[in-house]
GROMACS .gro file of N, CA and C in nm:
model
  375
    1UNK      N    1  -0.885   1.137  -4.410
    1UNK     CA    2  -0.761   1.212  -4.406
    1UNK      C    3  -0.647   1.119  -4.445
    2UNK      N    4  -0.542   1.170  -4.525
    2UNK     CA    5  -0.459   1.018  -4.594
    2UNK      C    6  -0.348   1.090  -4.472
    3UNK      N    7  -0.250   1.034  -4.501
    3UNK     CA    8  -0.122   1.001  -4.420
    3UNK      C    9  -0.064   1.111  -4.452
    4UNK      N   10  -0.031   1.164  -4.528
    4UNK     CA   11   0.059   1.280  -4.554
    4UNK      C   12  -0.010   1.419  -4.482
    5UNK      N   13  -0.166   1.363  -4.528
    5UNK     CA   14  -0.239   1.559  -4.411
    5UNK      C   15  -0.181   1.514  -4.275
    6UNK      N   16  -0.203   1.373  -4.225
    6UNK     CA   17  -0.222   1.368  -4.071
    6UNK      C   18  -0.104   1.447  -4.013
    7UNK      N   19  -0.036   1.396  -4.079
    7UNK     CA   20   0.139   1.438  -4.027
    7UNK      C   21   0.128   1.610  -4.002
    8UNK      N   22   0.096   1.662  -4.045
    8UNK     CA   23   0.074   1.830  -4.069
    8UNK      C   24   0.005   1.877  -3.982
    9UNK      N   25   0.056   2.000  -3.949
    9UNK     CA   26  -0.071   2.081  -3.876
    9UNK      C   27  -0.030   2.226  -3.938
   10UNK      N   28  -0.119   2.300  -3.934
   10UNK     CA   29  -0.184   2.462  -4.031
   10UNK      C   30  -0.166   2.495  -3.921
   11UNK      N   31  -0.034   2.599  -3.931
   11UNK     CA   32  -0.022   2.721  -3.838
   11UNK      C   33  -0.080   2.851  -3.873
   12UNK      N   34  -0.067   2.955  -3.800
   12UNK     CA   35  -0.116   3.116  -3.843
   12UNK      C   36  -0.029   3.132  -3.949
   13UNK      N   37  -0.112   3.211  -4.062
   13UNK     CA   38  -0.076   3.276  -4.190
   13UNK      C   39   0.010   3.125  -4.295
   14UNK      N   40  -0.095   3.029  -4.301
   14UNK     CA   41  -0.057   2.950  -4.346
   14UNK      C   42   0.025   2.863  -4.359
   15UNK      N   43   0.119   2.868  -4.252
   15UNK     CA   44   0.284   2.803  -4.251
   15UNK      C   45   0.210   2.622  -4.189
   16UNK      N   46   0.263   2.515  -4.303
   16UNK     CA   47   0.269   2.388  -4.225
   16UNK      C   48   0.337   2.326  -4.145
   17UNK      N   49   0.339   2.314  -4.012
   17UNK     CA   50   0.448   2.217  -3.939
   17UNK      C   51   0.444   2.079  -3.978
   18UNK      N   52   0.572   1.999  -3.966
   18UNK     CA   53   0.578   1.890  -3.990
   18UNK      C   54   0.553   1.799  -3.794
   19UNK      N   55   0.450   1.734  -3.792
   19UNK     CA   56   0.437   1.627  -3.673
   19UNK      C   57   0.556   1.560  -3.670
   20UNK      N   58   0.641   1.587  -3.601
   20UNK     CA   59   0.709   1.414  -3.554
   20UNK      C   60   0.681   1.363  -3.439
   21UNK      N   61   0.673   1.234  -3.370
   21UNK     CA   62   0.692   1.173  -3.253
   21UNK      C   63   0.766   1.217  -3.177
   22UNK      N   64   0.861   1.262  -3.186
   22UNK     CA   65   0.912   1.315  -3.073
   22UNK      C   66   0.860   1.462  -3.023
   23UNK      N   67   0.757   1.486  -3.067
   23UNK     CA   68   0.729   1.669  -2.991
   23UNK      C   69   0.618   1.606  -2.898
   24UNK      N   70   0.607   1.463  -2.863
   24UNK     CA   71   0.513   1.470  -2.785
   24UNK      C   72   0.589   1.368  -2.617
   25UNK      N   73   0.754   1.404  -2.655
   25UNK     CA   74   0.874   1.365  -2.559
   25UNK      C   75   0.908   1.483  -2.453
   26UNK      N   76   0.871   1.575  -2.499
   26UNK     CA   77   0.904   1.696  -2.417
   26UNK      C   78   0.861   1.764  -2.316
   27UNK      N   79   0.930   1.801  -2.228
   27UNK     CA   80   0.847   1.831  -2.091
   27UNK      C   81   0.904   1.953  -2.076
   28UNK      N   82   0.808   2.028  -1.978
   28UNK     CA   83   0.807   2.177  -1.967
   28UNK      C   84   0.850   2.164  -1.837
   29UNK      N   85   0.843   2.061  -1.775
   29UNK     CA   86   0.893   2.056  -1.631
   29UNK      C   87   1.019   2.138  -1.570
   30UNK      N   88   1.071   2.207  -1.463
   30UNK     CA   89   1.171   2.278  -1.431
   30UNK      C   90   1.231   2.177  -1.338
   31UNK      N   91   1.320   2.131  -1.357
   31UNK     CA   92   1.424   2.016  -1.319
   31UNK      C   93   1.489   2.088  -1.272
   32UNK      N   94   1.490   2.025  -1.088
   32UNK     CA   95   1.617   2.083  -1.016
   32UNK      C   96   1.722   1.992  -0.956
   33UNK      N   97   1.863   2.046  -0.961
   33UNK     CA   98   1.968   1.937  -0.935
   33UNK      C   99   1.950   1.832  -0.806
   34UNK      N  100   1.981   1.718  -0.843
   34UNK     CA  101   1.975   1.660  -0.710
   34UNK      C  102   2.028   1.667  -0.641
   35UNK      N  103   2.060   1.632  -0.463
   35UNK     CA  104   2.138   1.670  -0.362
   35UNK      C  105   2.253   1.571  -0.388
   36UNK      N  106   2.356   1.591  -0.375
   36UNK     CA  107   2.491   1.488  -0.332
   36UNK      C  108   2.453   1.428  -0.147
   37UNK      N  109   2.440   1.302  -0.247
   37UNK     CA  110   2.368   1.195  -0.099
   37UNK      C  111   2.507   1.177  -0.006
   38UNK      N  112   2.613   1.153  -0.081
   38UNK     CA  113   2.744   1.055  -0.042
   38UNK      C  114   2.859   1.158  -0.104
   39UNK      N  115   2.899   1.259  -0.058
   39UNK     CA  116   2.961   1.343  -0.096
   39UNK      C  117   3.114   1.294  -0.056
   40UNK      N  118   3.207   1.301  -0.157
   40UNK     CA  119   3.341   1.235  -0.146
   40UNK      C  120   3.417   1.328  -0.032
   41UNK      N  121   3.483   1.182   0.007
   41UNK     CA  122   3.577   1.274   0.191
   41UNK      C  123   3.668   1.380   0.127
   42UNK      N  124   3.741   1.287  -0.023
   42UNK     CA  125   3.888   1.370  -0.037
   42UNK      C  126   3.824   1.391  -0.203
   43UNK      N  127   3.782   1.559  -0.211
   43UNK     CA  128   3.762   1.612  -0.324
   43UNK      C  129   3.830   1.591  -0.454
   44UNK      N  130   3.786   1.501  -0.554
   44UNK     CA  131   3.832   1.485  -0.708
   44UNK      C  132   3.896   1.308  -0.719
   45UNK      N  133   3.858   1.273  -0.608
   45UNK     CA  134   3.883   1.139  -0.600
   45UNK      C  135   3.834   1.039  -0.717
   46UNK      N  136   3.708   1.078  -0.746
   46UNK     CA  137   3.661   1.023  -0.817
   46UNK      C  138   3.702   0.989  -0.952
   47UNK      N  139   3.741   1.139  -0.981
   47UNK     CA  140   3.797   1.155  -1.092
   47UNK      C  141   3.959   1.073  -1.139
   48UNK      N  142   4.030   1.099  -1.039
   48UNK     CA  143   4.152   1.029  -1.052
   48UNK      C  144   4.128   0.909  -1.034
   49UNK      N  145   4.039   0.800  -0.976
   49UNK     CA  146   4.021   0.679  -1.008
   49UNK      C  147   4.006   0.636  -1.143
   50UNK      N  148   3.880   0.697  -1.184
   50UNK     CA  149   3.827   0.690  -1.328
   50UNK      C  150   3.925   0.689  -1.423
   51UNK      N  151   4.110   0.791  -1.400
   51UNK     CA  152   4.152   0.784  -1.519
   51UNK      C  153   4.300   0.678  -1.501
   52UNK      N  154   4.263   0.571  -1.405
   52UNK     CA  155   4.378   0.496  -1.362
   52UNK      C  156   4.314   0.338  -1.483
   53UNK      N  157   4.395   0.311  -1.496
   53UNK     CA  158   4.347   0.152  -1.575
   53UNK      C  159   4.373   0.058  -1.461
   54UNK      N  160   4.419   0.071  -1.357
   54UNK     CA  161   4.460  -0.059  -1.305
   54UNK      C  162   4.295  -0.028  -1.192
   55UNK      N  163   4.214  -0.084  -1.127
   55UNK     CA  164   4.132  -0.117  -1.005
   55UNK      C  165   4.213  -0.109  -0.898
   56UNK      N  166   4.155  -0.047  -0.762
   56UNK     CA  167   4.236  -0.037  -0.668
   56UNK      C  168   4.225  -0.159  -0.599
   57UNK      N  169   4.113  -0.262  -0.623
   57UNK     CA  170   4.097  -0.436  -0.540
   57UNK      C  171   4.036  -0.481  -0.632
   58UNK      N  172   4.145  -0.560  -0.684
   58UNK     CA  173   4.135  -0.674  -0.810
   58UNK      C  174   4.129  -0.783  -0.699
   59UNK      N  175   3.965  -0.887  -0.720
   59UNK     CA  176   3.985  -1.015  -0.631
   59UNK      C  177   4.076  -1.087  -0.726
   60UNK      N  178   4.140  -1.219  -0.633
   60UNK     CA  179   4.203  -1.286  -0.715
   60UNK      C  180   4.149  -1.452  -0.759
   61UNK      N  181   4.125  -1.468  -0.884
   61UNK     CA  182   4.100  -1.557  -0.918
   61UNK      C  183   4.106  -1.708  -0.894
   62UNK      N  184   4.004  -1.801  -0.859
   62UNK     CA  185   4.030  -1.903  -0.790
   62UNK      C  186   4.136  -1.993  -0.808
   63UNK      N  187   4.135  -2.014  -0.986
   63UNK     CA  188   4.236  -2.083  -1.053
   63UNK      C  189   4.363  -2.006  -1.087
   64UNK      N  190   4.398  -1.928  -1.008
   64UNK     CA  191   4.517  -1.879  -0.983
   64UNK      C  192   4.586  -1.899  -0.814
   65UNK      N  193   4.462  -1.924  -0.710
   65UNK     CA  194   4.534  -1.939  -0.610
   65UNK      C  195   4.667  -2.039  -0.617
   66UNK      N  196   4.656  -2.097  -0.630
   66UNK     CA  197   4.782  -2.245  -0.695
   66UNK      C  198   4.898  -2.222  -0.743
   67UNK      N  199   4.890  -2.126  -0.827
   67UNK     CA  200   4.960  -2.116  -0.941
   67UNK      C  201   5.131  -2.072  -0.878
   68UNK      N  202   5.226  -2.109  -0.897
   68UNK     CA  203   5.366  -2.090  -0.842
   68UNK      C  204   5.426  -1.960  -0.976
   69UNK      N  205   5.532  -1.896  -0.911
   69UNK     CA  206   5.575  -1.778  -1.024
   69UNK      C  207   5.615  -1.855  -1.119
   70UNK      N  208   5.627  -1.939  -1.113
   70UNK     CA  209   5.720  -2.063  -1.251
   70UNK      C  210   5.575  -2.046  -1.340
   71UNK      N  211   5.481  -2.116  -1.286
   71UNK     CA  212   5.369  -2.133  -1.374
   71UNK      C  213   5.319  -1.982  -1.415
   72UNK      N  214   5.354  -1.930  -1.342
   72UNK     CA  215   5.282  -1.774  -1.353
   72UNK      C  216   5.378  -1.694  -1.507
   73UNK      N  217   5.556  -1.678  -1.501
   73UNK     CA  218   5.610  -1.700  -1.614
   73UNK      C  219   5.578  -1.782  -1.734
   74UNK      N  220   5.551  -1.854  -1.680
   74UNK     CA  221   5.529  -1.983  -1.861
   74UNK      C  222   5.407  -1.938  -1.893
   75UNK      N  223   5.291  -1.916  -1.817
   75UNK     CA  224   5.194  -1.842  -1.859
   75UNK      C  225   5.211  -1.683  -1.958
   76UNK      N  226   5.327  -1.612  -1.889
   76UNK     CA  227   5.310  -1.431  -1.963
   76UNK      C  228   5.356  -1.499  -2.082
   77UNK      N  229   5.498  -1.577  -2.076
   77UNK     CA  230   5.554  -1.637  -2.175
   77UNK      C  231   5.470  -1.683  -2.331
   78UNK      N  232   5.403  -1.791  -2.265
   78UNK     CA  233   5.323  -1.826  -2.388
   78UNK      C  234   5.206  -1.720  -2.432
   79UNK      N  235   5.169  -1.634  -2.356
   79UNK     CA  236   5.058  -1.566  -2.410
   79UNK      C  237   5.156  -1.391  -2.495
   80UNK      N  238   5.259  -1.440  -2.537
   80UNK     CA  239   5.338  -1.315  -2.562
   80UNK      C  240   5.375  -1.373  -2.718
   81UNK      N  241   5.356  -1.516  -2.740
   81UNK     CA  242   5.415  -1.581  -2.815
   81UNK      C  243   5.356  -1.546  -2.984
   82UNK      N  244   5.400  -1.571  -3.101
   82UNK     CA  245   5.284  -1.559  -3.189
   82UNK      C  246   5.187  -1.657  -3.224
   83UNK      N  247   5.107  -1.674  -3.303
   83UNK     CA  248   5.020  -1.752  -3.305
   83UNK      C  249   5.039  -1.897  -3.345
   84UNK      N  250   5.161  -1.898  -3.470
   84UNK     CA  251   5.185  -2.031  -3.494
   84UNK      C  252   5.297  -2.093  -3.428
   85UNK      N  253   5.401  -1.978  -3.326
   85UNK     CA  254   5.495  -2.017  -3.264
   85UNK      C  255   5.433  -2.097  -3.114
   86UNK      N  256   5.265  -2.082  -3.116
   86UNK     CA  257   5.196  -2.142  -2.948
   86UNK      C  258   5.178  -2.258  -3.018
   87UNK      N  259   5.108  -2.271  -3.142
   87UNK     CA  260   5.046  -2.405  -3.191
   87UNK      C  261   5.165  -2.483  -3.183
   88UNK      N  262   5.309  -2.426  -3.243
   88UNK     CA  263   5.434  -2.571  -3.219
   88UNK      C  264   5.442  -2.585  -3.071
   89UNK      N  265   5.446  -2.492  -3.006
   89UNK     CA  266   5.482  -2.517  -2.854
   89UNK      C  267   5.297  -2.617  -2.759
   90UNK      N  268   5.239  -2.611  -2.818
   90UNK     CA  269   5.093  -2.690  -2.789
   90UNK      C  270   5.149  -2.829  -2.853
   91UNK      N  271   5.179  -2.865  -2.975
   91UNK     CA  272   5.179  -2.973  -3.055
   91UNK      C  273   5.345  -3.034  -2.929
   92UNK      N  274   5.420  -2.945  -2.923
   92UNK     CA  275   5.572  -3.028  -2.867
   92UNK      C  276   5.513  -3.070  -2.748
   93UNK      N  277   5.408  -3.025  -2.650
   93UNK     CA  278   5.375  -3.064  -2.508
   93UNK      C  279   5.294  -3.167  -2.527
   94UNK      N  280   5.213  -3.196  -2.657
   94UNK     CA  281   5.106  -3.292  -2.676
   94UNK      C  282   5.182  -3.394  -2.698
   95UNK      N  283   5.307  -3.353  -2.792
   95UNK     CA  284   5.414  -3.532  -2.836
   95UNK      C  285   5.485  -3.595  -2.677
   96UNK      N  286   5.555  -3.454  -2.622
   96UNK     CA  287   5.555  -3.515  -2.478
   96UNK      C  288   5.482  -3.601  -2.372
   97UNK      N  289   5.366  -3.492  -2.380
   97UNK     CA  290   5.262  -3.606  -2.268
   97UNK      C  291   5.229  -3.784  -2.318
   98UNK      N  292   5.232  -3.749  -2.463
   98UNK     CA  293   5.225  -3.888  -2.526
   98UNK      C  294   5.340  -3.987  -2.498
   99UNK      N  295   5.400  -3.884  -2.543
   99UNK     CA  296   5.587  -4.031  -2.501
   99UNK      C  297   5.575  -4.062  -2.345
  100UNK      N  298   5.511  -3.990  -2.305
  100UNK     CA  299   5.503  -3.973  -2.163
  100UNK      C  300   5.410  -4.105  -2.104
  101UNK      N  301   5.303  -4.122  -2.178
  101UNK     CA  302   5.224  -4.263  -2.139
  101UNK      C  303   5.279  -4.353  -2.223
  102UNK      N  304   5.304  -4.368  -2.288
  102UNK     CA  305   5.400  -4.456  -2.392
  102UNK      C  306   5.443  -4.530  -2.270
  103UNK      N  307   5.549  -4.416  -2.192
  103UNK     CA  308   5.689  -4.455  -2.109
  103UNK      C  309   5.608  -4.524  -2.020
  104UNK      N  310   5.507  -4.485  -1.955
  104UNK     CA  311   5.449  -4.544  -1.827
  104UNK      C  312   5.411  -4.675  -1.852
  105UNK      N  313   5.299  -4.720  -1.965
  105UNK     CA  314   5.265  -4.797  -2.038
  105UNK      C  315   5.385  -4.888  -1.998
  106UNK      N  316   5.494  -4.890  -2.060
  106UNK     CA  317   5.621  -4.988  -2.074
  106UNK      C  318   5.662  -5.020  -1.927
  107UNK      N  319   5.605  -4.948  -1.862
  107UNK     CA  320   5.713  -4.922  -1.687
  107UNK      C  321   5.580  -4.998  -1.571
  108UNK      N  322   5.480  -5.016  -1.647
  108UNK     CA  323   5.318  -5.096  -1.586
  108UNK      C  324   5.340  -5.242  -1.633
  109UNK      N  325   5.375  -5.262  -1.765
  109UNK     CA  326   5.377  -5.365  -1.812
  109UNK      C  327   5.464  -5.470  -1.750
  110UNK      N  328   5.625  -5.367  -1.741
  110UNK     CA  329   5.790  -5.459  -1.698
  110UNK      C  330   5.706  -5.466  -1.525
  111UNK      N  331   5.648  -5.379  -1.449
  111UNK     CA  332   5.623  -5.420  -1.313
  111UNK      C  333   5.558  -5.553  -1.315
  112UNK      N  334   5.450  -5.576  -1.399
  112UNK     CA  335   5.357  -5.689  -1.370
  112UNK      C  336   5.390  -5.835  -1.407
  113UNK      N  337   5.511  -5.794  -1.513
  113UNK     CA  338   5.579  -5.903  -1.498
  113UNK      C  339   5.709  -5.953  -1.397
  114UNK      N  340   5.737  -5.869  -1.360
  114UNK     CA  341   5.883  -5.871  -1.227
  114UNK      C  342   5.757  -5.911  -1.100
  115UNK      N  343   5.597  -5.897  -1.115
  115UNK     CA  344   5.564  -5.921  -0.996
  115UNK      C  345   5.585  -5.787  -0.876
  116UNK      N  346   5.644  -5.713  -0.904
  116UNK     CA  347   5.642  -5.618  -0.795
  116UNK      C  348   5.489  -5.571  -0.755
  117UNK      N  349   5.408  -5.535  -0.798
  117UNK     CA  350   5.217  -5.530  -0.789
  117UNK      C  351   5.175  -5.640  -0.701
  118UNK      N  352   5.222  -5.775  -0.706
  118UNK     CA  353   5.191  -5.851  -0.664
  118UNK      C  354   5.214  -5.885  -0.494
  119UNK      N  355   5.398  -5.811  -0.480
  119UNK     CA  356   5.419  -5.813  -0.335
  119UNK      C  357   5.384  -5.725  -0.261
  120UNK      N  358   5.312  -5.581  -0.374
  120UNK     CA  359   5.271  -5.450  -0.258
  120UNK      C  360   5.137  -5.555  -0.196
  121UNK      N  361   5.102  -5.611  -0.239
  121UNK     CA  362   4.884  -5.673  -0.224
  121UNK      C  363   4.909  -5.755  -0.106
  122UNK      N  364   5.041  -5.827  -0.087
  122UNK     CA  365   5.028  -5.958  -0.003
  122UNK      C  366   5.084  -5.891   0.153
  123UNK      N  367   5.170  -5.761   0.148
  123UNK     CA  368   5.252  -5.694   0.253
  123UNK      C  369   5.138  -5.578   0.309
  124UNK      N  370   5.078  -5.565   0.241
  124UNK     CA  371   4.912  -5.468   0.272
  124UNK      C  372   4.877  -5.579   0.409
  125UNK      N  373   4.822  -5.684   0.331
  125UNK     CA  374   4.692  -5.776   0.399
  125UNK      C  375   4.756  -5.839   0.523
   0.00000   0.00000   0.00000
């Protein structure tokens, strides 16, 4: 039998059905509704949750416990920003932090020669 009969089956007065895989998905079964296990206290609740965007208990994130409204502003701030206006504001904080050890650098160096390092070690012991 080649591939093209298998697929077929000969109904009354000659008519061919076409086989598909799926006629052998179907159930004759009589499906009855299931019970409501957990039936809501205050009727349609559900529904009005579903069409809110905000969650009614958002946990709050660990790396936010910390965070002060200052940091919390500079955060909406920069994420409002455009894309090449964050990269200058990334690049101006990167030249800062740099001048920034630069400065320290110079302020480690002038201590160790004034000796001040030297009198915290001896007023310790």
């Amino acid at each position: 039998m080649s591939n093209s009969n298998r697929n077929r089956t000969l109904l009354k007065g000659s008519m061919i059905k076409e086989d598909s895989p799926e006629d052998g998905l179907y159930s004759l079964e009589k499906l009855r509704t299931s019970p409501e296990l957990w039936p809501e206290k205050i009727p349609g609740i559900s529904n009005f949750i579903a069409m809110s965007d905000t969650p009614i208990r958002t946990p709050v994130p660990q790396w936010s416990k910390d965070l002060s409204q200052e940091d919390i502003n500079a955060m909406i701030q920069l994420s409002n920003m455009p894309f090449s206006s964050l990269i200058m504001e990334i690049k101006k904080m990167y030249d800062e932090a740099y001048q920034l050890g630069v400065s320290e650098a110079k302020e480690m160096t002038r201590g160790k020669y004034l000796g001040i390092f030297n009198n915290a070690k001896k007023k310790s012991i």
